[in-house]
GROMACS .gro file of C-alpha atoms in nm:
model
  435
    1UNK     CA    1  -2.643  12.612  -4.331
    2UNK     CA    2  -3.001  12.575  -4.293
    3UNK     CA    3  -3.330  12.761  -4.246
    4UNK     CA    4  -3.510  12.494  -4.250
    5UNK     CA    5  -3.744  12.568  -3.945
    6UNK     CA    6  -4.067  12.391  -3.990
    7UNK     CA    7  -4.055  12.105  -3.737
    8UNK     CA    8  -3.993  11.743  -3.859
    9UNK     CA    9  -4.152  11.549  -3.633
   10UNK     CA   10  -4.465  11.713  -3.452
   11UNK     CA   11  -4.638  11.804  -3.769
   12UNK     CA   12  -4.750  11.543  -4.077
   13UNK     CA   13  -4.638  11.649  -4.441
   14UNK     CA   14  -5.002  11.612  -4.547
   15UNK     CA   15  -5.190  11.932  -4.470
   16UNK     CA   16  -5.526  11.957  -4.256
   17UNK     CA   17  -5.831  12.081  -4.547
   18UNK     CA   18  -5.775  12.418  -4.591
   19UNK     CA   19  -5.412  12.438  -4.467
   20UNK     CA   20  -5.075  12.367  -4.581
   21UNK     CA   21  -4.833  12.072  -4.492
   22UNK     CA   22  -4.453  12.142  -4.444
   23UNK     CA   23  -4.388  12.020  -4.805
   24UNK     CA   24  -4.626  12.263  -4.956
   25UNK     CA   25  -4.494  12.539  -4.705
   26UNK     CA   26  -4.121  12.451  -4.858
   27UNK     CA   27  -4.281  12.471  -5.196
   28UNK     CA   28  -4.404  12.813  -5.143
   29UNK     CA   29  -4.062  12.929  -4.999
   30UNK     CA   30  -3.877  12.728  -5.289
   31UNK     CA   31  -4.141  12.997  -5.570
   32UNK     CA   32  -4.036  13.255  -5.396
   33UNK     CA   33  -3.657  13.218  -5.390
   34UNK     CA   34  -3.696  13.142  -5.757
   35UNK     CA   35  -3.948  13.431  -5.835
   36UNK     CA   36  -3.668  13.635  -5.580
   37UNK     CA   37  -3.349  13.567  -5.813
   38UNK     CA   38  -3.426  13.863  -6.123
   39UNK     CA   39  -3.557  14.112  -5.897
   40UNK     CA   40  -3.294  14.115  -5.660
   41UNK     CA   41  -2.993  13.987  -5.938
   42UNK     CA   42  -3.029  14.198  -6.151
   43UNK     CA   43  -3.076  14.600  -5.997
   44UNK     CA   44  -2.669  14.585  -5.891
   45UNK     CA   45  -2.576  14.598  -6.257
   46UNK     CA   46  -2.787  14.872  -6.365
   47UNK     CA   47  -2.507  15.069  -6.392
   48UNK     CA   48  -2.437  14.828  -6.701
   49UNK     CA   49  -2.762  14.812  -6.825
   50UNK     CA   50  -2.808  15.215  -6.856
   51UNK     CA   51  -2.561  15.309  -7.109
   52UNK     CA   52  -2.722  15.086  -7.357
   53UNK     CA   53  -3.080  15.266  -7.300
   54UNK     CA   54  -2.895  15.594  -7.409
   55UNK     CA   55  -2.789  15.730  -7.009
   56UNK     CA   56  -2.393  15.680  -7.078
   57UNK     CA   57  -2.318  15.754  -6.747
   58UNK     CA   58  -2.509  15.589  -6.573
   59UNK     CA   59  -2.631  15.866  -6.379
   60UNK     CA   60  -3.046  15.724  -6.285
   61UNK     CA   61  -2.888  15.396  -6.137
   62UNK     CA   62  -2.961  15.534  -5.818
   63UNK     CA   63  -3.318  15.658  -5.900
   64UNK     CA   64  -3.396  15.325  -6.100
   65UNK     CA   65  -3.311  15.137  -5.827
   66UNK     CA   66  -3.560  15.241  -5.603
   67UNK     CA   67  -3.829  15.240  -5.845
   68UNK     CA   68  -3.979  14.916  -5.778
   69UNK     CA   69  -3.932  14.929  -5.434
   70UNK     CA   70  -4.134  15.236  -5.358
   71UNK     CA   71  -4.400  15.144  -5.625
   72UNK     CA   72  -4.432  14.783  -5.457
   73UNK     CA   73  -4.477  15.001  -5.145
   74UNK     CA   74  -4.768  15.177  -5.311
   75UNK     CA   75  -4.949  14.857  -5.427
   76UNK     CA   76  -4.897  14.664  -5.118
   77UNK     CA   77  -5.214  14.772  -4.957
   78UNK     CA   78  -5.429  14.746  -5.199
   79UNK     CA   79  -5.347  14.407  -5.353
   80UNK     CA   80  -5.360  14.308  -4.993
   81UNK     CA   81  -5.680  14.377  -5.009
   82UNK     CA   82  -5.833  14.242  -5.279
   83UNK     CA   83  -5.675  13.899  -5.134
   84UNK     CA   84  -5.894  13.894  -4.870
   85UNK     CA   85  -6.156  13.923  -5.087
   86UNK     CA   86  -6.120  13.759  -5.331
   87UNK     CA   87  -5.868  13.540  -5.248
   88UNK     CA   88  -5.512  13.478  -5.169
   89UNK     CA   89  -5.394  13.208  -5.367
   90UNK     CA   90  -5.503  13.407  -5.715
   91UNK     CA   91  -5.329  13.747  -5.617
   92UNK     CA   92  -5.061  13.512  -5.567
   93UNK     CA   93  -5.026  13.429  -5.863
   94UNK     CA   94  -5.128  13.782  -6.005
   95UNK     CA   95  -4.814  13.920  -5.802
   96UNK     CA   96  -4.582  13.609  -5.987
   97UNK     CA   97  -4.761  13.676  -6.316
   98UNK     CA   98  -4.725  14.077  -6.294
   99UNK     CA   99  -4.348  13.995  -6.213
  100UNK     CA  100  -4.297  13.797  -6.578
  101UNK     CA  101  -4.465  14.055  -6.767
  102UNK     CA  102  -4.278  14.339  -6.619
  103UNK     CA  103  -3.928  14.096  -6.681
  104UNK     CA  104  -4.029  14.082  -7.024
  105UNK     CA  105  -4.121  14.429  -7.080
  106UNK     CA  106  -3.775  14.521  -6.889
  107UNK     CA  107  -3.547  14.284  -7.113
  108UNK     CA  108  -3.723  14.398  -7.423
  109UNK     CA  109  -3.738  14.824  -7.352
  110UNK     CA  110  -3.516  14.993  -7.614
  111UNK     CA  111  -3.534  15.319  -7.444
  112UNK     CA  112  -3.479  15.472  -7.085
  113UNK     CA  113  -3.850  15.565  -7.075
  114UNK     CA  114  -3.933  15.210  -7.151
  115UNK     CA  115  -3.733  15.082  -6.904
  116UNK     CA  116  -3.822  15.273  -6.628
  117UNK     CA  117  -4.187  15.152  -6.690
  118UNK     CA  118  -4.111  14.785  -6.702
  119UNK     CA  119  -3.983  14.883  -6.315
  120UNK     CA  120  -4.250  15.083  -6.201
  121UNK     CA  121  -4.479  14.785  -6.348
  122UNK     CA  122  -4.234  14.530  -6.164
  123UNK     CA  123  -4.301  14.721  -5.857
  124UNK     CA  124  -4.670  14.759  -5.884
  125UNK     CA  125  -4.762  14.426  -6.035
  126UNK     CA  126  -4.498  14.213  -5.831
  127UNK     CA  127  -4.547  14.235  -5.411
  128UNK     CA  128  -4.456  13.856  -5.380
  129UNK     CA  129  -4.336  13.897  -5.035
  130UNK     CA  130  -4.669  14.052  -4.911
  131UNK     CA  131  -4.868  13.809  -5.128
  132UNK     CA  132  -4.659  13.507  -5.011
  133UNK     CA  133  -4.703  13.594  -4.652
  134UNK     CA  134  -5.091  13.644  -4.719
  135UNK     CA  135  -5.131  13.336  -4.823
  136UNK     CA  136  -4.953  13.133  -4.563
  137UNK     CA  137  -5.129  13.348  -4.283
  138UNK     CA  138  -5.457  13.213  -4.443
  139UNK     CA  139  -5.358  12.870  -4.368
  140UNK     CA  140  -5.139  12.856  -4.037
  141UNK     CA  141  -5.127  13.070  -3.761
  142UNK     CA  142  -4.924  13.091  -3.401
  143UNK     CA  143  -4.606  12.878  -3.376
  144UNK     CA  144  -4.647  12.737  -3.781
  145UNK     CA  145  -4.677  13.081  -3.911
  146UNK     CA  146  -4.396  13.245  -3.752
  147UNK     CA  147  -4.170  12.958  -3.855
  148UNK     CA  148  -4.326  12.990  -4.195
  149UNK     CA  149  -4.247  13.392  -4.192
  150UNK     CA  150  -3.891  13.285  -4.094
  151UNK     CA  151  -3.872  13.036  -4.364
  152UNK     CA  152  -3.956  13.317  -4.645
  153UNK     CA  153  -3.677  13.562  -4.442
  154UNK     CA  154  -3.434  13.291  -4.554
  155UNK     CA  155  -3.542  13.260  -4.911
  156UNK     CA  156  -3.533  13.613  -4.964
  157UNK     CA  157  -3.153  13.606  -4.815
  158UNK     CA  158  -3.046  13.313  -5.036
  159UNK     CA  159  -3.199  13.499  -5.355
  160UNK     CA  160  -3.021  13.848  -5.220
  161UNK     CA  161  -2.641  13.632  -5.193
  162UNK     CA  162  -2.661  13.385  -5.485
  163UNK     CA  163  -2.855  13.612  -5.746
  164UNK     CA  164  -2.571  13.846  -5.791
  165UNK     CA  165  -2.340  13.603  -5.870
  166UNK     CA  166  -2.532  13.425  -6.136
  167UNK     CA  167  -2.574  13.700  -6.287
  168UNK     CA  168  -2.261  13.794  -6.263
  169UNK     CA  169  -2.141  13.492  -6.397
  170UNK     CA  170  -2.358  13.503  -6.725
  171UNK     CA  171  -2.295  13.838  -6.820
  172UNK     CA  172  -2.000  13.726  -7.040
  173UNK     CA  173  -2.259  13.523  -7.246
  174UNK     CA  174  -2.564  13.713  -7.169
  175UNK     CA  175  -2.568  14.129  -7.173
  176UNK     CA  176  -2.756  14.158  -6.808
  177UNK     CA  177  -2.997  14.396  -6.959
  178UNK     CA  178  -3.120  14.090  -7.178
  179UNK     CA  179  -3.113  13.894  -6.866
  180UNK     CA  180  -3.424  14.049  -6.800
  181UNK     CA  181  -3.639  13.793  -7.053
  182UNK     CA  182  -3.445  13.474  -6.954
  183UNK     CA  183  -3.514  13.550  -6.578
  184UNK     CA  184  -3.913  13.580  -6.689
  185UNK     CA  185  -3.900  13.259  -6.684
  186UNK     CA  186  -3.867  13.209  -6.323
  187UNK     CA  187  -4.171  13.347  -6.181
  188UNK     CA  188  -4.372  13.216  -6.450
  189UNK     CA  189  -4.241  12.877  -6.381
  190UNK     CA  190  -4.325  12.976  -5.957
  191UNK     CA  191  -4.699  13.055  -6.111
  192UNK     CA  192  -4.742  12.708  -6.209
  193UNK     CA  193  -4.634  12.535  -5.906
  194UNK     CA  194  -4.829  12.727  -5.692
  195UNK     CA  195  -5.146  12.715  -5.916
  196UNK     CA  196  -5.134  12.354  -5.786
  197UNK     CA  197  -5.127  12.447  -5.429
  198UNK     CA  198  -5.483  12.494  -5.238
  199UNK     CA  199  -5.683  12.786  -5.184
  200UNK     CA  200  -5.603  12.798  -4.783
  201UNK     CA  201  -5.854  12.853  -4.512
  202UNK     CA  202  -5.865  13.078  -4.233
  203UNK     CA  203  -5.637  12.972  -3.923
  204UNK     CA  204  -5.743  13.329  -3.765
  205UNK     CA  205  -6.077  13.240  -3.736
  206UNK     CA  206  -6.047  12.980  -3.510
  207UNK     CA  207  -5.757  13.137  -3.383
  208UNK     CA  208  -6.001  13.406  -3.234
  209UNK     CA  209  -6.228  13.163  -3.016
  210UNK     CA  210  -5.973  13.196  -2.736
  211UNK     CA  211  -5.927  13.559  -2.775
  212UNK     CA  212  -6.134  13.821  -2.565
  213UNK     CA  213  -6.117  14.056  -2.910
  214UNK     CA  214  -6.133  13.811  -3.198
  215UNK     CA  215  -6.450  13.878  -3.294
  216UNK     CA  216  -6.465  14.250  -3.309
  217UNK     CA  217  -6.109  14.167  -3.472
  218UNK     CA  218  -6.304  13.992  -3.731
  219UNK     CA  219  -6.571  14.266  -3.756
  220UNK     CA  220  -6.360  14.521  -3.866
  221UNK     CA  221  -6.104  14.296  -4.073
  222UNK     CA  222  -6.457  14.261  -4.279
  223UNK     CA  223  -6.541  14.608  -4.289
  224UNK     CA  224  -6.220  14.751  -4.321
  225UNK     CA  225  -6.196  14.554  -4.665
  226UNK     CA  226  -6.449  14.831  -4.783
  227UNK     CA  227  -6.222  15.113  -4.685
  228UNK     CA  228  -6.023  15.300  -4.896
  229UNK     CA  229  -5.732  15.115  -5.043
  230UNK     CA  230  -5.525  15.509  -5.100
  231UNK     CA  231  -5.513  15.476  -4.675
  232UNK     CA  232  -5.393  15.189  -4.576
  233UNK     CA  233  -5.263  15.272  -4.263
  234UNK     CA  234  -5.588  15.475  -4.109
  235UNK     CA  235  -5.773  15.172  -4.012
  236UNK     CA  236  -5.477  14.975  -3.856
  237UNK     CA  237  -5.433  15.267  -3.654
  238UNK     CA  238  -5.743  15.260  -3.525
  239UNK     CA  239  -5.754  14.902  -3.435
  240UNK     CA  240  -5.400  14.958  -3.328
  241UNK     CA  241  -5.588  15.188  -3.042
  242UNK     CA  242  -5.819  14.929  -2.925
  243UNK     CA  243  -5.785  14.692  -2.672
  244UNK     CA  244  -5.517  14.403  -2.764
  245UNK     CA  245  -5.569  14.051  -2.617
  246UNK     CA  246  -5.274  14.039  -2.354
  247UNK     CA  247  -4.949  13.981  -2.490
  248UNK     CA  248  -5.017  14.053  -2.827
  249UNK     CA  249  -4.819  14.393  -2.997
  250UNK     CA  250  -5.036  14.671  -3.081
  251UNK     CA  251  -5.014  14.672  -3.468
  252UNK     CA  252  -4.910  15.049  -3.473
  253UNK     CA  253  -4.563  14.949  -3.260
  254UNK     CA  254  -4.551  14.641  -3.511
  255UNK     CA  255  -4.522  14.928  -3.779
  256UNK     CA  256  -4.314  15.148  -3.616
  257UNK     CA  257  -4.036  14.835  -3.499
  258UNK     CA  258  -4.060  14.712  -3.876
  259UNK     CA  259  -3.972  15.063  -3.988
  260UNK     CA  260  -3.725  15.124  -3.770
  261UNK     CA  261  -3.535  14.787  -3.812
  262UNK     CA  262  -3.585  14.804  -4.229
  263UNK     CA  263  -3.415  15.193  -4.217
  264UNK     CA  264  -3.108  15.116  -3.962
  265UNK     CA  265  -3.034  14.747  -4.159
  266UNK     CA  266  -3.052  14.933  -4.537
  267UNK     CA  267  -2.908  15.225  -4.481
  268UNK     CA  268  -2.541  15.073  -4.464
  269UNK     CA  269  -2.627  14.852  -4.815
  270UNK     CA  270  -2.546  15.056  -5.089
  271UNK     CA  271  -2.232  15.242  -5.000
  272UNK     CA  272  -2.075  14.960  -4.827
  273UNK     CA  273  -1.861  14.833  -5.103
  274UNK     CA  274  -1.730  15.188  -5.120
  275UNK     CA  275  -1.619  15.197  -4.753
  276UNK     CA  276  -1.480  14.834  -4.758
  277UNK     CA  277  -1.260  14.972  -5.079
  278UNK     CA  278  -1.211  15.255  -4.903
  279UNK     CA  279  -1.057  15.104  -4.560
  280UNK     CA  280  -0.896  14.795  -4.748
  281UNK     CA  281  -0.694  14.890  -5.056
  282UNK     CA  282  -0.673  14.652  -5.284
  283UNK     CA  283  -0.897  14.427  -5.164
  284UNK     CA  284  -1.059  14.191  -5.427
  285UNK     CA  285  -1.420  14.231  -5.549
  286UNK     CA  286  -1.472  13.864  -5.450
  287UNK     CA  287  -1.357  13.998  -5.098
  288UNK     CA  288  -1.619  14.269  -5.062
  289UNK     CA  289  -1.871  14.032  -5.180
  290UNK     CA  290  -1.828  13.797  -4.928
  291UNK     CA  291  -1.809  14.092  -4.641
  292UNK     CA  292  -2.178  14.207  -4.783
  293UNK     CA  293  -2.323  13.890  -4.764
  294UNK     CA  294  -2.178  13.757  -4.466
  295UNK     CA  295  -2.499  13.913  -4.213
  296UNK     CA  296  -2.764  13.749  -4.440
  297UNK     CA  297  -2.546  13.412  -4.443
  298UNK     CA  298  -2.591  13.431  -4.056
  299UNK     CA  299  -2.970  13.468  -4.107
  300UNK     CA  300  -2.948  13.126  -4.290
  301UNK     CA  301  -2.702  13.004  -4.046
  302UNK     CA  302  -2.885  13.054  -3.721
  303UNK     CA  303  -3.250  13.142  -3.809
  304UNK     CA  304  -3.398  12.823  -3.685
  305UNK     CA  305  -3.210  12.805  -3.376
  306UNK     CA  306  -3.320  13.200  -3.289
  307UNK     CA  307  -3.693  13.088  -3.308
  308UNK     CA  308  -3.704  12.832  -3.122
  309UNK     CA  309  -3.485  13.027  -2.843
  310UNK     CA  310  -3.724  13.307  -2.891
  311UNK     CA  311  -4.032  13.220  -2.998
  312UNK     CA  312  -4.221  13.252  -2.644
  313UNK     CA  313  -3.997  13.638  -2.604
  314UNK     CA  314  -4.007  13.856  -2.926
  315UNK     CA  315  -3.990  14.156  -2.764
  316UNK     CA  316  -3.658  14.064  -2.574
  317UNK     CA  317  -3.501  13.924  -2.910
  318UNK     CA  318  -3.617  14.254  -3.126
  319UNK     CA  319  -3.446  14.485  -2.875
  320UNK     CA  320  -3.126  14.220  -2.869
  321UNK     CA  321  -3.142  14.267  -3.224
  322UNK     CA  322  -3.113  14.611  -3.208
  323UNK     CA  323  -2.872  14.614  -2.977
  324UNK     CA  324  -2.664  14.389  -3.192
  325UNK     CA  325  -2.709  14.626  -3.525
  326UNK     CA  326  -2.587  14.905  -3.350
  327UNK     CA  327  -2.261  14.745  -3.231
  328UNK     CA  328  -2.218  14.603  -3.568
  329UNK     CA  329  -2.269  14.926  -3.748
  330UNK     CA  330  -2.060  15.121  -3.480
  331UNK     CA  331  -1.798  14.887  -3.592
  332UNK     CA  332  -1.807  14.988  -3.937
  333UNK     CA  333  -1.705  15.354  -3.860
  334UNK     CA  334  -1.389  15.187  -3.732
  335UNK     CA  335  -1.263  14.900  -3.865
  336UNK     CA  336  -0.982  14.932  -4.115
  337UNK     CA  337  -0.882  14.564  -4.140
  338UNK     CA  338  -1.048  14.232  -4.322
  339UNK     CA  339  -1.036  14.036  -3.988
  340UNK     CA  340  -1.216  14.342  -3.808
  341UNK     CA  341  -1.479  14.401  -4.085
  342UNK     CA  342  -1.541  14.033  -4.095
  343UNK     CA  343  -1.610  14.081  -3.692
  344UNK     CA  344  -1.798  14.391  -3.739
  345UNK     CA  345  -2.045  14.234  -4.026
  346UNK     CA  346  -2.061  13.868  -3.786
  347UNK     CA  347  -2.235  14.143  -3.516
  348UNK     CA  348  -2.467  14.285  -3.801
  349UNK     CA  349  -2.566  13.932  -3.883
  350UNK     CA  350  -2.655  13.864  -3.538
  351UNK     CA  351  -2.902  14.206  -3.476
  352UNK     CA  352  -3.003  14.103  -3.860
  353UNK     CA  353  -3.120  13.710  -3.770
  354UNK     CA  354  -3.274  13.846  -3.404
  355UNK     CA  355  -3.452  14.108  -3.547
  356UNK     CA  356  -3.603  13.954  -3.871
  357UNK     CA  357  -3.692  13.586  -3.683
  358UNK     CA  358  -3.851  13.815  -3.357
  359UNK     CA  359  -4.062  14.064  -3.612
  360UNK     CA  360  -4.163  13.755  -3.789
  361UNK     CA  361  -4.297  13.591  -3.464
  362UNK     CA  362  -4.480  13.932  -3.390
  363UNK     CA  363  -4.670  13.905  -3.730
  364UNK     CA  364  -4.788  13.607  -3.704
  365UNK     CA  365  -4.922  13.710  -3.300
  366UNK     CA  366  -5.108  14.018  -3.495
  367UNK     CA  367  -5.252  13.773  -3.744
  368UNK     CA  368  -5.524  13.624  -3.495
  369UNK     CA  369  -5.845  13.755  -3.553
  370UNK     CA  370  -5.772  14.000  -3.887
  371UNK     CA  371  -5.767  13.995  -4.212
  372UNK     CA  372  -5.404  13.862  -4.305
  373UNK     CA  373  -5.376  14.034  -4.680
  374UNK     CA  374  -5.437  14.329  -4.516
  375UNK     CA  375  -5.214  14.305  -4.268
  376UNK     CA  376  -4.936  14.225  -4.454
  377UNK     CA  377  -5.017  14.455  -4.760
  378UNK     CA  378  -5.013  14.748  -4.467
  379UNK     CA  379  -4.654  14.603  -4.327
  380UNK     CA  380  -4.523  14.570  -4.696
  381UNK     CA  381  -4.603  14.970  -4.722
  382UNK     CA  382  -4.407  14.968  -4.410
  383UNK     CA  383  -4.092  14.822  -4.476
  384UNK     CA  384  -4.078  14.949  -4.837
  385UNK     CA  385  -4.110  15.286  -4.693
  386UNK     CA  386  -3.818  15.247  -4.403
  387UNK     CA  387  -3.623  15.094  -4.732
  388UNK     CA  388  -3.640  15.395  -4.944
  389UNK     CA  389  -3.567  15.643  -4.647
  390UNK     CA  390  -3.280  15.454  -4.578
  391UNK     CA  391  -3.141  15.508  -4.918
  392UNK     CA  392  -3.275  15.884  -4.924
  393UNK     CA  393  -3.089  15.903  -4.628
  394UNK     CA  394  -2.813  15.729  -4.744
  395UNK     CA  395  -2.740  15.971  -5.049
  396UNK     CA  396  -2.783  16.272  -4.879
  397UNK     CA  397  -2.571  16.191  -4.602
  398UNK     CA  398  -2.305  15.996  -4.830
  399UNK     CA  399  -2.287  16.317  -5.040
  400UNK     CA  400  -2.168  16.578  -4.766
  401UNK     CA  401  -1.988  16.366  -4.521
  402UNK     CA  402  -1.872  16.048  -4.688
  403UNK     CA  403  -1.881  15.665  -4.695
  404UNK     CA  404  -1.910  15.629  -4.358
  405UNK     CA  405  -2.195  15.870  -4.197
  406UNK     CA  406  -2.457  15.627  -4.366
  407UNK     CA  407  -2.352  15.338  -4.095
  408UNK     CA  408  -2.306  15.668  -3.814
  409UNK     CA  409  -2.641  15.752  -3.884
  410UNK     CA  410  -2.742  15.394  -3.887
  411UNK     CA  411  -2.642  15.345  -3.562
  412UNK     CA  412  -2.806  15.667  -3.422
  413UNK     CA  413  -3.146  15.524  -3.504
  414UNK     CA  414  -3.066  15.148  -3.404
  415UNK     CA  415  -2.951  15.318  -3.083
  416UNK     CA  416  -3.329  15.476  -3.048
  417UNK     CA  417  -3.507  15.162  -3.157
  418UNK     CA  418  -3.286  14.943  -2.883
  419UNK     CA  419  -3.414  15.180  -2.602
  420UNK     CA  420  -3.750  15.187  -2.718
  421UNK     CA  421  -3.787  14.784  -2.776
  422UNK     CA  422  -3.581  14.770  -2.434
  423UNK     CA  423  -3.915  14.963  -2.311
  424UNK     CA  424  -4.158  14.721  -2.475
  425UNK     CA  425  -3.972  14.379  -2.345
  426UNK     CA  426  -4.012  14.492  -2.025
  427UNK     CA  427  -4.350  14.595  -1.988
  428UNK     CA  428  -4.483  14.313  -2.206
  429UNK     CA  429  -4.279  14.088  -1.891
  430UNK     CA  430  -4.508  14.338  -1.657
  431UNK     CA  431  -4.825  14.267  -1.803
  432UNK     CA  432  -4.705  13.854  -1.819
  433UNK     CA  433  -4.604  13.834  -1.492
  434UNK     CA  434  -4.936  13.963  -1.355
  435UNK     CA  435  -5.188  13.773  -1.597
   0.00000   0.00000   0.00000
């Protein structure tokens, strides 16, 4: 398996001044696998880690779990921000820096209080994604970005299946609450490598030259970074109005396809072990693993392949996608067998590798001409926000009607989103075929 997707022949290792080579690129992917592993390890034993903070029943897993997520969300746009002023390459290494204090803090907390701090600080102080993404927009754009973007998608699936299980497989030795401070060490040791990375340059400026809008993009990237950091989303709204360059997604469907395709993926994550125990008695917990981590083992499967394939048509690959997690979660309702879940979680992992490679190649198109810490800061606030609906959603639903309504309801908006992308591929054919 591979998601290796930076090309190997058409592009030297050594980077242009002010851009990035495909060996610094890997390096950045590599910190943020590593900085990945805690934060995405260690939140499926909280369950373990709350009785010894004095909450014996581990009744504000669920909250707890959120925490960062939503408080990441909040932060997104305004560390964004500041990147673009100040610089991309330090707030990188603020976001990997905040993330080994808040480690610390987390392993160390005696109390619930203190705990829930060190997460609201881990959300807050971490963002790595956004910052991550920042910082390679600065440096590549068009083709290299979107491969880039697809490259970080893969890291962030490789942390999601393999942290687990190390931590899993130290928590004879090591409680996982105490996990906490030996996993500090991760992002801290990210910060250094990437402290010996460049500062990149601006790909979007030169990007612009061949676009009717890139300078007025530029213009109000500039004085957008001015604007209030509590309303993120007003500006990119406006520009969102404005005339695109042709072929390029409006950034306000960009928001509304990344929210749509965060909520319908989530929302069948955290009572799916439930259902699979549910429909397969007896089935082992190594069993169950392997079911939830088979769609994200796709994405590293088949990631490459699906950019190159769709790399010149996002928006037919984003409504595939949906297409694809609808069937998959339709299955779910359904299947009461190992060989028909496996089936059922293969079609997930399918709409799951479409949908992530295609939104990834409609970033990097909204990168031209703007401010790229901004942009992704805003789409961080985005996806965190369809990630804790899908959870709120999740619960509630779970509650009254059971295991399965969170993949029913899953579908339902999949369902929507397919239609509506269905809409967008073939208009944005329209508008090709006549230009």
């Amino acid at each position: 398996m591979t998601v290796d997707v930076l090309p190997r022949q058409s592009e030297r290792d050594t980077a242009a001044p002010g851009g990035l080579g495909r060996r610094q690129v890997h390096a950045v992917a590599a910190c943020y696998f590593v900085a990945s592993f805690a934060a995405l390890g260690l939140p499926p034993y909280l369950t373990a880690i709350l009785p010894g903070l004095g909450d014996q029943e581990g009744r504000w897993a669920g909250v707890l779990y959120i925490v960062p997520t939503v408080f990441s969300a909040l932060g997104a746009p305004l560390w964004g921000r500041l990147a673009d002023r100040y610089g991309r390459k330090r707030l990188l290494l603020r976001a990997q820096l905040g993330l080994t204090l808040s480690f610390l803090l987390a392993g160390a907390a005696d109390s619930l209080p203190a705990f829930t701090l060190a997460l609201v600080l881990q959300g807050f102080l971490g963002g790595t994604f956004a910052a991550t993404n920042g910082y390679l927009a600065a440096a590549l754009d068009g083709a290299r970005l979107s491969r880039a973007l697809t490259l970080m998608q893969g890291s962030a699936r490789a942390a999601l299946v393999a942290a687990p299980i190390l931590v899993g497989a130290l928590s004879p030795w090591i409680d996982p609450h105490r996990q906490y401070l030996l996993m500090a060490v991760l992002p801290l040791t990210a910060a250094v490598f990437l402290s010996l990375l460049p500062e990149p340059g601006r790909p979007g400026a030169k990007a612009t030259a061949g676009v009717g809008s890139g300078v007025e993009g530029e213009a109000g990237a500039a004085s957008d970074a001015h604007a209030d950091p509590a309303t993120p989303s007003a500006s990119a709204s406006a520009s969102a109005s404005a005339d695109e360059p042709p072929g390029r997604t409006p950034l306000r469907v960009l928001y509304g396809l990344e929210f749509a395709f965060v909520f319908a993926t989530i929302i069948s994550f955290p009572y799916l072990i439930a259902l699979a125990e549910e429909r397969l008695p007896g089935a082992s917990g190594t069993t169950t693993g392997v079911l939830f981590a088979l769609p994200h083992l796709c994405y590293l499967a088949f990631a490459a392949r699906t950019h190159t394939a769709f790399l010149h048509r996002p928006h037919t690959g984003i409504a595939l996608g949906f297409g694809f997690v609808a069937l998959g979660l339709a299955g779910h309702a359904v299947a009461d067998s190992l060989p028909t879940f496996v089936a059922v979680r293969l079609l997930l992992g399918a709409g799951l590798t479409l949908g992530l490679v295609c939104l990834s190649v409609l970033a990097a198109e909204a990168c031209r001409g703007r401010a790229p810490g901004r942009l992704f800061g805003s789409l961080e606030f985005v996806s965190k926000g369809g990630a804790v609906a899908a959870g709120a959603v999740a619960a509630l639903v779970n509650g009254r009607f059971g295991a399965t309504s969170p993949v029913l309801v899953g579908t339902a908006a999949a369902l929507l989103a397919a239609v509506a992308a269905t809409a967008l591929s073939s208009r944005s054919r329209q508008r090709w075929s006549r230009s």
